[in-house]
Amino acid sequence: MSQAWWRVTAGLCAVAMLGLVAVAVFVDLDTGDRVASIVGAAAGLAGLALALRQGTAPTPPPPAAPSVSGGRSVRAGGSIGRAVTGDGHTLIHPSPIIPPDSAPAPGGASGTVPGVPGERGVEAGGSIGEAITGDAPKQDGQQSRS
């Protein structure tokens, strides 16, 4: 919520508190007690209504995976542990682990940088642990797969 909403709420609470103190001091304590009970009940009902409203508000659907453009390109709305778009790689170590609370990288699938990944491009809305986009060196007698 915006800061203006919090300021208005704090201001209303301060005015209500001063009003209750004024009633207790200038009228009498029994009247102040009754007024405070009514104000407390109204505040409780307002809090209950707000809680019910927030609890039943529909949650927005998760963002759809963005479309991919370019041959052998990889694009994800979240984080990518490992993306391999090159030929001839033998992967012997495990994929990097991306912490779930990692901050999104600047740009990426969030739409802050226009464009889509091109040929063998890798783009993510979160972090990228490892991206292997080139072909591995050819060994004697081995043909590249295309």
PDB file of N, CA and C in Angstrom, residues 17-121:
ATOM      1  N   MET A  17      -7.744   9.053  19.139  1.00  0.00           N
ATOM      2  CA  MET A  17      -7.166   8.981  20.479  1.00  0.00           C
ATOM      3  C   MET A  17      -7.347  10.308  21.218  1.00  0.00           C
ATOM      4  N   LEU A  18      -7.061  11.421  20.543  1.00  0.00           N
ATOM      5  CA  LEU A  18      -7.224  12.730  21.176  1.00  0.00           C
ATOM      6  C   LEU A  18      -8.683  12.997  21.531  1.00  0.00           C
ATOM      7  N   GLY A  19      -9.579  12.552  20.660  1.00  0.00           N
ATOM      8  CA  GLY A  19     -11.002  12.724  20.946  1.00  0.00           C
ATOM      9  C   GLY A  19     -11.435  11.940  22.168  1.00  0.00           C
ATOM     10  N   LEU A  20     -10.948  10.707  22.302  1.00  0.00           N
ATOM     11  CA  LEU A  20     -11.295   9.899  23.467  1.00  0.00           C
ATOM     12  C   LEU A  20     -10.730  10.494  24.755  1.00  0.00           C
ATOM     13  N   VAL A  21      -9.510  10.992  24.691  1.00  0.00           N
ATOM     14  CA  VAL A  21      -8.914  11.635  25.863  1.00  0.00           C
ATOM     15  C   VAL A  21      -9.718  12.883  26.238  1.00  0.00           C
ATOM     16  N   ALA A  22     -10.130  13.665  25.239  1.00  0.00           N
ATOM     17  CA  ALA A  22     -10.902  14.878  25.501  1.00  0.00           C
ATOM     18  C   ALA A  22     -12.240  14.547  26.151  1.00  0.00           C
ATOM     19  N   VAL A  23     -12.913  13.485  25.674  1.00  0.00           N
ATOM     20  CA  VAL A  23     -14.191  13.088  26.268  1.00  0.00           C
ATOM     21  C   VAL A  23     -13.980  12.673  27.726  1.00  0.00           C
ATOM     22  N   ALA A  24     -12.945  11.891  27.988  1.00  0.00           N
ATOM     23  CA  ALA A  24     -12.688  11.424  29.355  1.00  0.00           C
ATOM     24  C   ALA A  24     -12.344  12.578  30.289  1.00  0.00           C
ATOM     25  N   VAL A  25     -11.619  13.596  29.787  1.00  0.00           N
ATOM     26  CA  VAL A  25     -11.188  14.706  30.640  1.00  0.00           C
ATOM     27  C   VAL A  25     -12.305  15.729  30.813  1.00  0.00           C
ATOM     28  N   PHE A  26     -12.959  16.121  29.728  1.00  0.00           N
ATOM     29  CA  PHE A  26     -13.916  17.225  29.795  1.00  0.00           C
ATOM     30  C   PHE A  26     -15.347  16.795  30.095  1.00  0.00           C
ATOM     31  N   VAL A  27     -15.719  15.572  29.835  1.00  0.00           N
ATOM     32  CA  VAL A  27     -17.090  15.145  30.124  1.00  0.00           C
ATOM     33  C   VAL A  27     -17.054  14.360  31.445  1.00  0.00           C
ATOM     34  N   ASP A  28     -16.869  13.057  31.382  1.00  0.00           N
ATOM     35  CA  ASP A  28     -16.627  12.243  32.569  1.00  0.00           C
ATOM     36  C   ASP A  28     -16.086  10.892  32.129  1.00  0.00           C
ATOM     37  N   LEU A  29     -15.568  10.170  33.074  1.00  0.00           N
ATOM     38  CA  LEU A  29     -14.872   8.916  32.756  1.00  0.00           C
ATOM     39  C   LEU A  29     -15.835   7.837  32.265  1.00  0.00           C
ATOM     40  N   ASP A  30     -17.049   7.785  32.794  1.00  0.00           N
ATOM     41  CA  ASP A  30     -18.017   6.775  32.350  1.00  0.00           C
ATOM     42  C   ASP A  30     -18.412   6.997  30.895  1.00  0.00           C
ATOM     43  N   THR A  31     -18.643   8.246  30.502  1.00  0.00           N
ATOM     44  CA  THR A  31     -18.977   8.550  29.106  1.00  0.00           C
ATOM     45  C   THR A  31     -17.787   8.233  28.208  1.00  0.00           C
ATOM     46  N   GLY A  32     -16.595   8.558  28.657  1.00  0.00           N
ATOM     47  CA  GLY A  32     -15.385   8.237  27.883  1.00  0.00           C
ATOM     48  C   GLY A  32     -15.227   6.734  27.688  1.00  0.00           C
ATOM     49  N   ASP A  33     -15.570   5.969  28.726  1.00  0.00           N
ATOM     50  CA  ASP A  33     -15.490   4.509  28.642  1.00  0.00           C
ATOM     51  C   ASP A  33     -16.473   3.969  27.616  1.00  0.00           C
ATOM     52  N   ARG A  34     -17.688   4.484  27.616  1.00  0.00           N
ATOM     53  CA  ARG A  34     -18.691   4.043  26.642  1.00  0.00           C
ATOM     54  C   ARG A  34     -18.305   4.414  25.222  1.00  0.00           C
ATOM     55  N   VAL A  35     -17.817   5.645  25.056  1.00  0.00           N
ATOM     56  CA  VAL A  35     -17.399   6.080  23.716  1.00  0.00           C
ATOM     57  C   VAL A  35     -16.221   5.230  23.239  1.00  0.00           C
ATOM     58  N   ALA A  36     -15.271   4.942  24.112  1.00  0.00           N
ATOM     59  CA  ALA A  36     -14.117   4.121  23.731  1.00  0.00           C
ATOM     60  C   ALA A  36     -14.557   2.710  23.345  1.00  0.00           C
ATOM     61  N   SER A  37     -15.562   2.165  24.024  1.00  0.00           N
ATOM     62  CA  SER A  37     -16.073   0.843  23.676  1.00  0.00           C
ATOM     63  C   SER A  37     -16.685   0.847  22.281  1.00  0.00           C
ATOM     64  N   ILE A  38     -17.455   1.869  21.979  1.00  0.00           N
ATOM     65  CA  ILE A  38     -18.081   1.961  20.654  1.00  0.00           C
ATOM     66  C   ILE A  38     -17.027   2.139  19.569  1.00  0.00           C
ATOM     67  N   VAL A  39     -16.043   3.017  19.815  1.00  0.00           N
ATOM     68  CA  VAL A  39     -14.980   3.236  18.824  1.00  0.00           C
ATOM     69  C   VAL A  39     -14.158   1.959  18.639  1.00  0.00           C
ATOM     70  N   GLY A  40     -13.871   1.249  19.712  1.00  0.00           N
ATOM     71  CA  GLY A  40     -13.119  -0.005  19.616  1.00  0.00           C
ATOM     72  C   GLY A  40     -13.874  -1.064  18.833  1.00  0.00           C
ATOM     73  N   ALA A  41     -15.188  -1.165  19.066  1.00  0.00           N
ATOM     74  CA  ALA A  41     -16.001  -2.129  18.325  1.00  0.00           C
ATOM     75  C   ALA A  41     -16.020  -1.780  16.832  1.00  0.00           C
ATOM     76  N   ALA A  42     -16.145  -0.486  16.518  1.00  0.00           N
ATOM     77  CA  ALA A  42     -16.152  -0.065  15.109  1.00  0.00           C
ATOM     78  C   ALA A  42     -14.798  -0.356  14.453  1.00  0.00           C
ATOM     79  N   ALA A  43     -13.716  -0.114  15.178  1.00  0.00           N
ATOM     80  CA  ALA A  43     -12.382  -0.394  14.626  1.00  0.00           C
ATOM     81  C   ALA A  43     -12.190  -1.892  14.417  1.00  0.00           C
ATOM     82  N   GLY A  44     -12.686  -2.700  15.341  1.00  0.00           N
ATOM     83  CA  GLY A  44     -12.599  -4.153  15.183  1.00  0.00           C
ATOM     84  C   GLY A  44     -13.371  -4.648  13.980  1.00  0.00           C
ATOM     85  N   LEU A  45     -14.583  -4.106  13.773  1.00  0.00           N
ATOM     86  CA  LEU A  45     -15.369  -4.498  12.598  1.00  0.00           C
ATOM     87  C   LEU A  45     -14.695  -4.056  11.300  1.00  0.00           C
ATOM     88  N   ALA A  46     -14.111  -2.860  11.317  1.00  0.00           N
ATOM     89  CA  ALA A  46     -13.401  -2.391  10.125  1.00  0.00           C
ATOM     90  C   ALA A  46     -12.202  -3.287   9.835  1.00  0.00           C
ATOM     91  N   GLY A  47     -11.481  -3.706  10.874  1.00  0.00           N
ATOM     92  CA  GLY A  47     -10.350  -4.617  10.683  1.00  0.00           C
ATOM     93  C   GLY A  47     -10.792  -5.969  10.160  1.00  0.00           C
ATOM     94  N   LEU A  48     -11.901  -6.490  10.676  1.00  0.00           N
ATOM     95  CA  LEU A  48     -12.433  -7.755  10.193  1.00  0.00           C
ATOM     96  C   LEU A  48     -12.835  -7.660   8.725  1.00  0.00           C
ATOM     97  N   ALA A  49     -13.500  -6.573   8.360  1.00  0.00           N
ATOM     98  CA  ALA A  49     -13.899  -6.387   6.964  1.00  0.00           C
ATOM     99  C   ALA A  49     -12.689  -6.315   6.045  1.00  0.00           C
ATOM    100  N   LEU A  50     -11.659  -5.601   6.474  1.00  0.00           N
ATOM    101  CA  LEU A  50     -10.444  -5.499   5.665  1.00  0.00           C
ATOM    102  C   LEU A  50      -9.762  -6.863   5.536  1.00  0.00           C
ATOM    103  N   ALA A  51      -9.710  -7.633   6.619  1.00  0.00           N
ATOM    104  CA  ALA A  51      -9.091  -8.958   6.568  1.00  0.00           C
ATOM    105  C   ALA A  51      -9.864  -9.892   5.643  1.00  0.00           C
ATOM    106  N   LEU A  52     -11.188  -9.858   5.713  1.00  0.00           N
ATOM    107  CA  LEU A  52     -11.992 -10.687   4.828  1.00  0.00           C
ATOM    108  C   LEU A  52     -11.813 -10.285   3.364  1.00  0.00           C
ATOM    109  N   ARG A  53     -11.731  -8.989   3.120  1.00  0.00           N
ATOM    110  CA  ARG A  53     -11.534  -8.501   1.747  1.00  0.00           C
ATOM    111  C   ARG A  53     -10.199  -8.970   1.198  1.00  0.00           C
ATOM    112  N   GLN A  54      -9.139  -8.865   2.011  1.00  0.00           N
ATOM    113  CA  GLN A  54      -7.815  -9.286   1.554  1.00  0.00           C
ATOM    114  C   GLN A  54      -7.749 -10.801   1.396  1.00  0.00           C
ATOM    115  N   GLY A  55      -8.433 -11.519   2.263  1.00  0.00           N
ATOM    116  CA  GLY A  55      -8.402 -12.978   2.193  1.00  0.00           C
ATOM    117  C   GLY A  55      -9.162 -13.545   1.023  1.00  0.00           C
ATOM    118  N   THR A  56     -10.168 -12.834   0.528  1.00  0.00           N
ATOM    119  CA  THR A  56     -10.966 -13.338  -0.588  1.00  0.00           C
ATOM    120  C   THR A  56     -10.610 -12.684  -1.914  1.00  0.00           C
ATOM    121  N   ALA A  57      -9.631 -11.782  -1.912  1.00  0.00           N
ATOM    122  CA  ALA A  57      -9.230 -11.134  -3.168  1.00  0.00           C
ATOM    123  C   ALA A  57      -8.563 -12.168  -4.069  1.00  0.00           C
ATOM    124  N   PRO A  58      -8.902 -12.178  -5.352  1.00  0.00           N
ATOM    125  CA  PRO A  58      -8.287 -13.158  -6.253  1.00  0.00           C
ATOM    126  C   PRO A  58      -6.797 -12.868  -6.431  1.00  0.00           C
ATOM    127  N   THR A  59      -6.012 -13.928  -6.448  1.00  0.00           N
ATOM    128  CA  THR A  59      -4.586 -13.760  -6.678  1.00  0.00           C
ATOM    129  C   THR A  59      -4.321 -13.750  -8.171  1.00  0.00           C
ATOM    130  N   PRO A  60      -3.416 -12.903  -8.630  1.00  0.00           N
ATOM    131  CA  PRO A  60      -3.141 -12.862 -10.061  1.00  0.00           C
ATOM    132  C   PRO A  60      -2.463 -14.151 -10.507  1.00  0.00           C
ATOM    133  N   PRO A  61      -2.734 -14.601 -11.730  1.00  0.00           N
ATOM    134  CA  PRO A  61      -2.097 -15.827 -12.203  1.00  0.00           C
ATOM    135  C   PRO A  61      -0.601 -15.611 -12.397  1.00  0.00           C
ATOM    136  N   PRO A  62       0.187 -16.669 -12.279  1.00  0.00           N
ATOM    137  CA  PRO A  62       1.624 -16.506 -12.495  1.00  0.00           C
ATOM    138  C   PRO A  62       1.897 -16.119 -13.941  1.00  0.00           C
ATOM    139  N   PRO A  63       2.967 -15.370 -14.179  1.00  0.00           N
ATOM    140  CA  PRO A  63       3.244 -14.956 -15.541  1.00  0.00           C
ATOM    141  C   PRO A  63       3.539 -16.153 -16.427  1.00  0.00           C
ATOM    142  N   ALA A  64       3.046 -16.090 -17.639  1.00  0.00           N
ATOM    143  CA  ALA A  64       3.274 -17.165 -18.591  1.00  0.00           C
ATOM    144  C   ALA A  64       4.723 -17.134 -19.064  1.00  0.00           C
ATOM    145  N   ALA A  65       5.212 -18.297 -19.430  1.00  0.00           N
ATOM    146  CA  ALA A  65       6.579 -18.361 -19.942  1.00  0.00           C
ATOM    147  C   ALA A  65       6.656 -17.549 -21.236  1.00  0.00           C
ATOM    148  N   PRO A  66       7.657 -16.706 -21.365  1.00  0.00           N
ATOM    149  CA  PRO A  66       7.764 -15.882 -22.562  1.00  0.00           C
ATOM    150  C   PRO A  66       8.070 -16.720 -23.791  1.00  0.00           C
ATOM    151  N   SER A  67       7.699 -16.193 -24.956  1.00  0.00           N
ATOM    152  CA  SER A  67       7.953 -16.916 -26.193  1.00  0.00           C
ATOM    153  C   SER A  67       9.441 -16.868 -26.519  1.00  0.00           C
ATOM    154  N   VAL A  68       9.889 -17.867 -27.250  1.00  0.00           N
ATOM    155  CA  VAL A  68      11.301 -17.989 -27.603  1.00  0.00           C
ATOM    156  C   VAL A  68      11.460 -17.652 -29.069  1.00  0.00           C
ATOM    157  N   SER A  69      12.513 -16.929 -29.385  1.00  0.00           N
ATOM    158  CA  SER A  69      12.804 -16.578 -30.766  1.00  0.00           C
ATOM    159  C   SER A  69      14.271 -16.846 -31.033  1.00  0.00           C
ATOM    160  N   GLY A  70      14.570 -17.407 -32.166  1.00  0.00           N
ATOM    161  CA  GLY A  70      15.950 -17.715 -32.518  1.00  0.00           C
ATOM    162  C   GLY A  70      16.207 -19.194 -32.339  1.00  0.00           C
ATOM    163  N   GLY A  71      16.974 -19.757 -33.257  1.00  0.00           N
ATOM    164  CA  GLY A  71      17.286 -21.170 -33.195  1.00  0.00           C
ATOM    165  C   GLY A  71      18.076 -21.506 -31.940  1.00  0.00           C
ATOM    166  N   ARG A  72      17.677 -22.564 -31.273  1.00  0.00           N
ATOM    167  CA  ARG A  72      18.336 -23.084 -30.078  1.00  0.00           C
ATOM    168  C   ARG A  72      18.420 -22.060 -28.943  1.00  0.00           C
ATOM    169  N   SER A  73      17.485 -21.166 -28.878  1.00  0.00           N
ATOM    170  CA  SER A  73      17.506 -20.164 -27.806  1.00  0.00           C
ATOM    171  C   SER A  73      16.723 -20.674 -26.602  1.00  0.00           C
ATOM    172  N   VAL A  74      17.053 -20.117 -25.448  1.00  0.00           N
ATOM    173  CA  VAL A  74      16.414 -20.494 -24.191  1.00  0.00           C
ATOM    174  C   VAL A  74      15.960 -19.216 -23.508  1.00  0.00           C
ATOM    175  N   ARG A  75      14.701 -19.210 -23.084  1.00  0.00           N
ATOM    176  CA  ARG A  75      14.160 -18.036 -22.403  1.00  0.00           C
ATOM    177  C   ARG A  75      13.242 -18.514 -21.304  1.00  0.00           C
ATOM    178  N   ALA A  76      13.418 -17.978 -20.095  1.00  0.00           N
ATOM    179  CA  ALA A  76      12.585 -18.387 -18.965  1.00  0.00           C
ATOM    180  C   ALA A  76      12.164 -17.167 -18.171  1.00  0.00           C
ATOM    181  N   GLY A  77      10.961 -17.225 -17.585  1.00  0.00           N
ATOM    182  CA  GLY A  77      10.484 -16.137 -16.748  1.00  0.00           C
ATOM    183  C   GLY A  77      11.149 -16.116 -15.384  1.00  0.00           C
ATOM    184  N   GLY A  78      11.716 -17.252 -14.960  1.00  0.00           N
ATOM    185  CA  GLY A  78      12.386 -17.338 -13.660  1.00  0.00           C
ATOM    186  C   GLY A  78      13.879 -17.547 -13.840  1.00  0.00           C
ATOM    187  N   SER A  79      14.470 -18.258 -12.908  1.00  0.00           N
ATOM    188  CA  SER A  79      15.911 -18.513 -12.947  1.00  0.00           C
ATOM    189  C   SER A  79      16.209 -19.784 -13.738  1.00  0.00           C
ATOM    190  N   ILE A  80      17.435 -19.868 -14.258  1.00  0.00           N
ATOM    191  CA  ILE A  80      17.889 -21.031 -15.006  1.00  0.00           C
ATOM    192  C   ILE A  80      19.164 -21.530 -14.331  1.00  0.00           C
ATOM    193  N   GLY A  81      19.201 -22.801 -13.963  1.00  0.00           N
ATOM    194  CA  GLY A  81      20.406 -23.372 -13.381  1.00  0.00           C
ATOM    195  C   GLY A  81      21.484 -23.570 -14.427  1.00  0.00           C
ATOM    196  N   ARG A  82      21.133 -24.240 -15.544  1.00  0.00           N
ATOM    197  CA  ARG A  82      22.091 -24.479 -16.625  1.00  0.00           C
ATOM    198  C   ARG A  82      21.332 -24.519 -17.941  1.00  0.00           C
ATOM    199  N   ALA A  83      21.879 -23.858 -18.937  1.00  0.00           N
ATOM    200  CA  ALA A  83      21.333 -23.898 -20.292  1.00  0.00           C
ATOM    201  C   ALA A  83      22.481 -24.247 -21.234  1.00  0.00           C
ATOM    202  N   VAL A  84      22.302 -25.312 -22.022  1.00  0.00           N
ATOM    203  CA  VAL A  84      23.325 -25.746 -22.974  1.00  0.00           C
ATOM    204  C   VAL A  84      22.703 -25.712 -24.363  1.00  0.00           C
ATOM    205  N   THR A  85      23.217 -24.861 -25.238  1.00  0.00           N
ATOM    206  CA  THR A  85      22.714 -24.790 -26.599  1.00  0.00           C
ATOM    207  C   THR A  85      23.774 -25.210 -27.617  1.00  0.00           C
ATOM    208  N   GLY A  86      24.959 -25.544 -27.159  1.00  0.00           N
ATOM    209  CA  GLY A  86      26.038 -25.964 -28.054  1.00  0.00           C
ATOM    210  C   GLY A  86      26.078 -27.464 -28.228  1.00  0.00           C
ATOM    211  N   ASP A  87      26.819 -27.907 -29.251  1.00  0.00           N
ATOM    212  CA  ASP A  87      26.964 -29.330 -29.548  1.00  0.00           C
ATOM    213  C   ASP A  87      28.201 -29.898 -28.874  1.00  0.00           C
ATOM    214  N   GLY A  88      28.162 -31.201 -28.621  1.00  0.00           N
ATOM    215  CA  GLY A  88      29.333 -31.942 -28.217  1.00  0.00           C
ATOM    216  C   GLY A  88      29.795 -31.752 -26.791  1.00  0.00           C
ATOM    217  N   HIS A  89      28.976 -31.260 -25.926  1.00  0.00           N
ATOM    218  CA  HIS A  89      29.398 -31.052 -24.537  1.00  0.00           C
ATOM    219  C   HIS A  89      29.092 -32.284 -23.699  1.00  0.00           C
ATOM    220  N   THR A  90      30.047 -32.686 -22.887  1.00  0.00           N
ATOM    221  CA  THR A  90      29.857 -33.744 -21.906  1.00  0.00           C
ATOM    222  C   THR A  90      29.889 -33.075 -20.546  1.00  0.00           C
ATOM    223  N   LEU A  91      28.755 -33.068 -19.897  1.00  0.00           N
ATOM    224  CA  LEU A  91      28.630 -32.378 -18.618  1.00  0.00           C
ATOM    225  C   LEU A  91      28.819 -33.388 -17.498  1.00  0.00           C
ATOM    226  N   ILE A  92      29.837 -33.152 -16.669  1.00  0.00           N
ATOM    227  CA  ILE A  92      30.131 -34.103 -15.611  1.00  0.00           C
ATOM    228  C   ILE A  92      29.844 -33.538 -14.219  1.00  0.00           C
ATOM    229  N   HIS A  93      29.718 -32.237 -14.098  1.00  0.00           N
ATOM    230  CA  HIS A  93      29.428 -31.654 -12.787  1.00  0.00           C
ATOM    231  C   HIS A  93      27.948 -31.264 -12.725  1.00  0.00           C
ATOM    232  N   PRO A  94      27.377 -31.232 -11.514  1.00  0.00           N
ATOM    233  CA  PRO A  94      25.950 -30.912 -11.383  1.00  0.00           C
ATOM    234  C   PRO A  94      25.660 -29.462 -11.773  1.00  0.00           C
ATOM    235  N   SER A  95      24.427 -29.245 -12.113  1.00  0.00           N
ATOM    236  CA  SER A  95      23.974 -27.898 -12.465  1.00  0.00           C
ATOM    237  C   SER A  95      24.091 -26.977 -11.264  1.00  0.00           C
ATOM    238  N   PRO A  96      24.458 -25.708 -11.467  1.00  0.00           N
ATOM    239  CA  PRO A  96      24.524 -24.768 -10.340  1.00  0.00           C
ATOM    240  C   PRO A  96      23.161 -24.621  -9.666  1.00  0.00           C
ATOM    241  N   ILE A  97      23.190 -24.438  -8.373  1.00  0.00           N
ATOM    242  CA  ILE A  97      21.950 -24.263  -7.609  1.00  0.00           C
ATOM    243  C   ILE A  97      21.690 -22.771  -7.456  1.00  0.00           C
ATOM    244  N   ILE A  98      20.533 -22.353  -7.895  1.00  0.00           N
ATOM    245  CA  ILE A  98      20.124 -20.951  -7.797  1.00  0.00           C
ATOM    246  C   ILE A  98      19.251 -20.825  -6.550  1.00  0.00           C
ATOM    247  N   PRO A  99      19.636 -19.966  -5.583  1.00  0.00           N
ATOM    248  CA  PRO A  99      18.788 -19.798  -4.403  1.00  0.00           C
ATOM    249  C   PRO A  99      17.417 -19.261  -4.794  1.00  0.00           C
ATOM    250  N   PRO A 100      16.361 -19.728  -4.135  1.00  0.00           N
ATOM    251  CA  PRO A 100      15.012 -19.298  -4.511  1.00  0.00           C
ATOM    252  C   PRO A 100      14.771 -17.808  -4.321  1.00  0.00           C
ATOM    253  N   ASP A 101      15.535 -17.156  -3.458  1.00  0.00           N
ATOM    254  CA  ASP A 101      15.307 -15.734  -3.225  1.00  0.00           C
ATOM    255  C   ASP A 101      16.293 -14.862  -3.991  1.00  0.00           C
ATOM    256  N   SER A 102      16.913 -15.419  -5.039  1.00  0.00           N
ATOM    257  CA  SER A 102      17.884 -14.621  -5.795  1.00  0.00           C
ATOM    258  C   SER A 102      17.166 -13.520  -6.563  1.00  0.00           C
ATOM    259  N   ALA A 103      17.770 -12.357  -6.594  1.00  0.00           N
ATOM    260  CA  ALA A 103      17.165 -11.198  -7.257  1.00  0.00           C
ATOM    261  C   ALA A 103      17.273 -11.352  -8.765  1.00  0.00           C
ATOM    262  N   PRO A 104      16.258 -10.909  -9.508  1.00  0.00           N
ATOM    263  CA  PRO A 104      16.340 -10.970 -10.953  1.00  0.00           C
ATOM    264  C   PRO A 104      17.483 -10.121 -11.478  1.00  0.00           C
ATOM    265  N   ALA A 105      18.063 -10.605 -12.542  1.00  0.00           N
ATOM    266  CA  ALA A 105      19.142  -9.861 -13.181  1.00  0.00           C
ATOM    267  C   ALA A 105      18.561  -8.652 -13.900  1.00  0.00           C
ATOM    268  N   PRO A 106      19.338  -7.593 -14.096  1.00  0.00           N
ATOM    269  CA  PRO A 106      18.833  -6.453 -14.853  1.00  0.00           C
ATOM    270  C   PRO A 106      18.463  -6.892 -16.256  1.00  0.00           C
ATOM    271  N   GLY A 107      17.371  -6.345 -16.753  1.00  0.00           N
ATOM    272  CA  GLY A 107      16.921  -6.744 -18.093  1.00  0.00           C
ATOM    273  C   GLY A 107      16.158  -8.041 -17.980  1.00  0.00           C
ATOM    274  N   GLY A 108      16.404  -8.942 -18.893  1.00  0.00           N
ATOM    275  CA  GLY A 108      15.820 -10.267 -18.832  1.00  0.00           C
ATOM    276  C   GLY A 108      14.384 -10.304 -19.289  1.00  0.00           C
ATOM    277  N   ALA A 109      13.734 -11.397 -18.995  1.00  0.00           N
ATOM    278  CA  ALA A 109      12.384 -11.649 -19.483  1.00  0.00           C
ATOM    279  C   ALA A 109      11.344 -10.749 -18.847  1.00  0.00           C
ATOM    280  N   SER A 110      11.744  -9.925 -17.912  1.00  0.00           N
ATOM    281  CA  SER A 110      10.782  -9.034 -17.269  1.00  0.00           C
ATOM    282  C   SER A 110      10.317  -7.929 -18.197  1.00  0.00           C
ATOM    283  N   GLY A 111      10.980  -7.764 -19.340  1.00  0.00           N
ATOM    284  CA  GLY A 111      10.541  -6.785 -20.309  1.00  0.00           C
ATOM    285  C   GLY A 111      11.231  -5.446 -20.192  1.00  0.00           C
ATOM    286  N   THR A 112      12.233  -5.288 -19.324  1.00  0.00           N
ATOM    287  CA  THR A 112      12.870  -3.996 -19.185  1.00  0.00           C
ATOM    288  C   THR A 112      13.829  -3.701 -20.332  1.00  0.00           C
ATOM    289  N   VAL A 113      14.304  -4.738 -21.014  1.00  0.00           N
ATOM    290  CA  VAL A 113      15.167  -4.560 -22.179  1.00  0.00           C
ATOM    291  C   VAL A 113      14.443  -5.161 -23.365  1.00  0.00           C
ATOM    292  N   PRO A 114      14.155  -4.371 -24.408  1.00  0.00           N
ATOM    293  CA  PRO A 114      13.409  -4.913 -25.534  1.00  0.00           C
ATOM    294  C   PRO A 114      14.236  -5.932 -26.306  1.00  0.00           C
ATOM    295  N   GLY A 115      13.551  -6.816 -26.982  1.00  0.00           N
ATOM    296  CA  GLY A 115      14.231  -7.795 -27.805  1.00  0.00           C
ATOM    297  C   GLY A 115      14.069  -9.183 -27.238  1.00  0.00           C
ATOM    298  N   VAL A 116      14.442 -10.145 -28.052  1.00  0.00           N
ATOM    299  CA  VAL A 116      14.359 -11.542 -27.666  1.00  0.00           C
ATOM    300  C   VAL A 116      15.706 -12.177 -27.945  1.00  0.00           C
ATOM    301  N   PRO A 117      16.004 -13.291 -27.293  1.00  0.00           N
ATOM    302  CA  PRO A 117      17.293 -13.900 -27.561  1.00  0.00           C
ATOM    303  C   PRO A 117      17.380 -14.363 -29.003  1.00  0.00           C
ATOM    304  N   GLY A 118      18.530 -14.156 -29.606  1.00  0.00           N
ATOM    305  CA  GLY A 118      18.748 -14.596 -30.976  1.00  0.00           C
ATOM    306  C   GLY A 118      19.252 -16.018 -31.012  1.00  0.00           C
ATOM    307  N   GLU A 119      19.987 -16.348 -32.036  1.00  0.00           N
ATOM    308  CA  GLU A 119      20.547 -17.687 -32.213  1.00  0.00           C
ATOM    309  C   GLU A 119      21.331 -18.106 -30.976  1.00  0.00           C
ATOM    310  N   ARG A 120      20.944 -19.208 -30.370  1.00  0.00           N
ATOM    311  CA  ARG A 120      21.574 -19.766 -29.171  1.00  0.00           C
ATOM    312  C   ARG A 120      21.593 -18.788 -27.990  1.00  0.00           C
ATOM    313  N   GLY A 121      20.696 -17.844 -27.971  1.00  0.00           N
ATOM    314  CA  GLY A 121      20.639 -16.880 -26.879  1.00  0.00           C
ATOM    315  C   GLY A 121      20.008 -17.478 -25.639  1.00  0.00           C
TER     316      GLY A 121
END
